[in-house]
Backbone as numpy.savetxt, mean C-alpha at the origin, in Angstrom:
# Nx Ny Nz CAx CAy CAz Cx Cy Cz
4.92 6.10 -13.29 4.88 7.45 -13.78 4.90 8.50 -12.69
5.14 8.11 -11.43 5.22 9.09 -10.35 6.59 9.75 -10.41
6.61 11.06 -10.46 7.87 11.79 -10.60 8.29 12.51 -9.33
7.44 12.54 -8.32 7.80 13.19 -7.07 8.45 12.18 -6.13
9.13 12.67 -5.08 9.75 11.78 -4.12 8.70 10.95 -3.40
8.98 9.68 -3.24 8.08 8.77 -2.54 8.67 8.52 -1.16
7.88 8.77 -0.12 8.36 8.58 1.25 7.48 7.59 1.99
8.00 7.06 3.06 7.24 6.09 3.86 6.10 6.78 4.59
4.90 6.21 4.52 3.77 6.78 5.24 3.58 6.18 6.63
4.64 5.70 7.26 4.53 5.01 8.54 3.73 5.80 9.56
3.99 7.08 9.71 3.31 7.87 10.74 2.06 8.57 10.24
1.94 8.72 8.94 0.75 9.37 8.39 -0.24 8.36 7.84
0.10 7.10 7.82 -0.68 5.97 7.35 -0.74 5.90 5.82
-0.94 7.03 5.13 -1.03 6.95 3.68 -0.56 8.20 2.97
-0.12 8.00 1.74 0.23 9.08 0.82 -0.44 8.80 -0.51
-0.76 9.86 -1.21 -1.34 9.74 -2.56 -0.43 10.51 -3.51
-0.09 9.90 -4.63 0.80 10.50 -5.62 0.10 10.58 -6.97
0.48 11.58 -7.73 -0.08 11.76 -9.07 0.88 11.14 -10.08
0.45 10.05 -10.70 1.25 9.41 -11.73 0.82 9.89 -13.10
1.49 9.41 -14.11 1.11 9.78 -15.47 -0.09 8.93 -15.89
-1.26 9.51 -15.76 -2.48 8.83 -16.18 -3.17 8.05 -15.08
-2.55 7.91 -13.91 -3.18 7.15 -12.82 -2.68 7.67 -11.47
-3.55 7.63 -10.50 -3.17 7.98 -9.14 -2.55 6.75 -8.48
-1.61 6.97 -7.58 -0.95 5.89 -6.86 -1.04 6.19 -5.37
-1.56 5.23 -4.61 -1.63 5.36 -3.16 -0.67 4.39 -2.51
-0.08 4.82 -1.41 0.85 3.99 -0.64 0.43 4.04 0.81
0.02 2.89 1.35 -0.43 2.80 2.73 0.53 1.95 3.54
0.71 2.30 4.80 1.52 1.50 5.72 0.65 1.20 6.94
0.26 -0.06 7.09 -0.67 -0.45 8.15 0.04 -1.09 9.34
1.33 -0.84 9.48 2.14 -1.46 10.52 1.56 -1.27 11.91
1.02 -0.10 12.20 0.53 0.20 13.55 -0.90 -0.27 13.79
-1.54 -0.89 12.81 -2.92 -1.36 12.96 -2.95 -2.82 13.38
-3.96 -3.18 14.15 -4.20 -4.58 14.49 -5.54 -5.05 13.95
-6.22 -4.22 13.27 -7.54 -4.49 12.71 -8.16 -3.15 12.37
-9.38 -3.18 11.84 -10.04 -1.95 11.41 -11.44 -1.85 11.96
-11.82 -0.67 12.38 -13.22 -0.39 12.67 -13.82 0.18 11.39
-15.14 0.31 11.36 -15.80 0.89 10.19 -15.33 2.32 9.96
-15.12 3.07 11.04 -14.66 4.47 10.91 -13.26 4.53 10.33
-12.39 3.64 10.78 -11.01 3.63 10.26 -11.01 3.26 8.78
-11.84 2.29 8.39 -11.92 1.94 6.98 -12.42 3.13 6.18
-13.37 3.87 6.72 -13.88 5.06 6.04 -12.79 6.08 5.76
-11.81 6.17 6.67 -10.68 7.09 6.46 -9.74 6.58 5.37
-9.62 5.27 5.22 -8.69 4.69 4.24 -9.31 4.47 2.87
-10.61 4.31 2.81 -11.28 3.97 1.55 -10.96 4.92 0.40
-10.87 6.25 0.62 -10.57 7.14 -0.51 -9.22 6.85 -1.19
-8.29 6.26 -0.49 -7.01 5.91 -1.10 -7.18 4.88 -2.22
-8.28 4.12 -2.19 -8.52 3.06 -3.17 -9.32 3.54 -4.38
-9.87 4.75 -4.30 -10.68 5.29 -5.41 -9.81 5.59 -6.62
-10.05 4.89 -7.71 -9.37 5.14 -8.99 -7.86 5.24 -8.85
-7.27 4.27 -8.16 -5.82 4.32 -7.93 -5.22 2.92 -7.92
-3.94 2.88 -8.19 -3.14 1.69 -7.90 -2.69 1.87 -6.46
-2.87 0.85 -5.64 -2.59 0.99 -4.22 -1.55 -0.04 -3.77
-0.51 0.45 -3.12 0.49 -0.41 -2.51 0.24 -0.38 -1.01
0.12 -1.56 -0.39 -0.17 -1.64 1.04 0.93 -2.43 1.74
1.62 -1.76 2.65 2.59 -2.45 3.49 1.85 -3.00 4.71
2.21 -4.18 5.14 1.58 -4.86 6.27 0.07 -5.05 6.05
-0.33 -5.63 4.93 -1.76 -5.79 4.63 -2.47 -6.76 5.57
-1.72 -7.55 6.32 -2.34 -8.50 7.25 -3.29 -7.81 8.22
-3.01 -6.55 8.54 -3.85 -5.79 9.46 -5.25 -5.54 8.89
-5.39 -5.60 7.58 -6.68 -5.32 6.95 -7.39 -6.53 6.39
-6.98 -7.73 6.79 -7.61 -8.94 6.28 -9.11 -8.90 6.56
-9.89 -9.18 5.54 -11.34 -9.18 5.66 -11.97 -7.82 5.44
-11.16 -6.78 5.35 -11.69 -5.43 5.16 -11.16 -4.82 3.86
-9.87 -4.98 3.61 -9.28 -4.43 2.39 -9.81 -5.15 1.16
-9.88 -4.46 0.03 -10.23 -5.15 -1.22 -9.21 -6.25 -1.50
-9.59 -7.28 -2.23 -8.63 -8.37 -2.51 -7.43 -7.88 -3.31
-6.28 -8.41 -2.94 -5.04 -8.03 -3.65 -5.01 -8.67 -5.03
-4.41 -7.99 -5.98 -4.22 -8.55 -7.32 -2.82 -9.12 -7.47
-1.85 -8.47 -6.79 -0.46 -8.91 -6.83 0.14 -8.79 -5.44
1.10 -9.64 -5.15 1.89 -9.53 -3.92 3.31 -9.20 -4.34
3.89 -8.22 -3.70 5.27 -7.83 -3.96 6.05 -8.07 -2.68
7.09 -8.87 -2.78 7.91 -9.17 -1.61 9.33 -8.69 -1.89
9.86 -7.95 -0.92 11.24 -7.47 -0.98 12.05 -8.25 0.04
13.27 -8.61 -0.32 14.13 -9.29 0.65 15.58 -8.95 0.33
16.42 -9.10 1.34 17.85 -8.88 1.14 18.42 -10.07 0.40
19.28 -9.80 -0.56 19.89 -10.88 -1.35 21.22 -10.40 -1.93
22.25 -11.13 -1.66 23.57 -10.85 -2.26 23.98 -9.39 -2.16
23.85 -8.81 -0.98 24.28 -7.44 -0.77 23.33 -6.40 -1.35
22.21 -6.81 -1.87 21.22 -5.89 -2.43 19.83 -6.32 -2.02
18.91 -6.09 -2.89 17.52 -6.48 -2.64 17.02 -7.32 -3.80
16.16 -8.26 -3.47 15.49 -9.05 -4.49 14.00 -8.70 -4.40
13.37 -8.62 -5.55 11.94 -8.30 -5.63 11.24 -9.49 -6.26
10.20 -9.95 -5.60 9.40 -11.07 -6.12 7.96 -10.56 -6.27
7.40 -10.68 -7.46 6.04 -10.29 -7.73 5.25 -11.50 -8.15
4.13 -11.74 -7.46 3.29 -12.89 -7.80 1.84 -12.45 -7.88
1.12 -13.06 -8.81 -0.30 -12.77 -8.95 -1.07 -13.48 -7.86
-2.05 -12.79 -7.28 -2.84 -13.38 -6.19 -4.03 -14.16 -6.75
């Protein structure tokens, strides 16, 4: 239900979008190698009452809330294939 343009948060780490009935957060943890308590404190609000998509979640292992689904994108037949699996 997000109607605004969605952009990569690579340099800003996160974006929050207003969906129809739910907030949606998009985080990109590519530049992280782990988290301090202070860094987690900066990211925690993105998880409040929202659906959260996290790119490169490996950086937050042991700190991020457990994932419910994994979404994998890959190149396939000149396009993209999307695989969604329950965690």
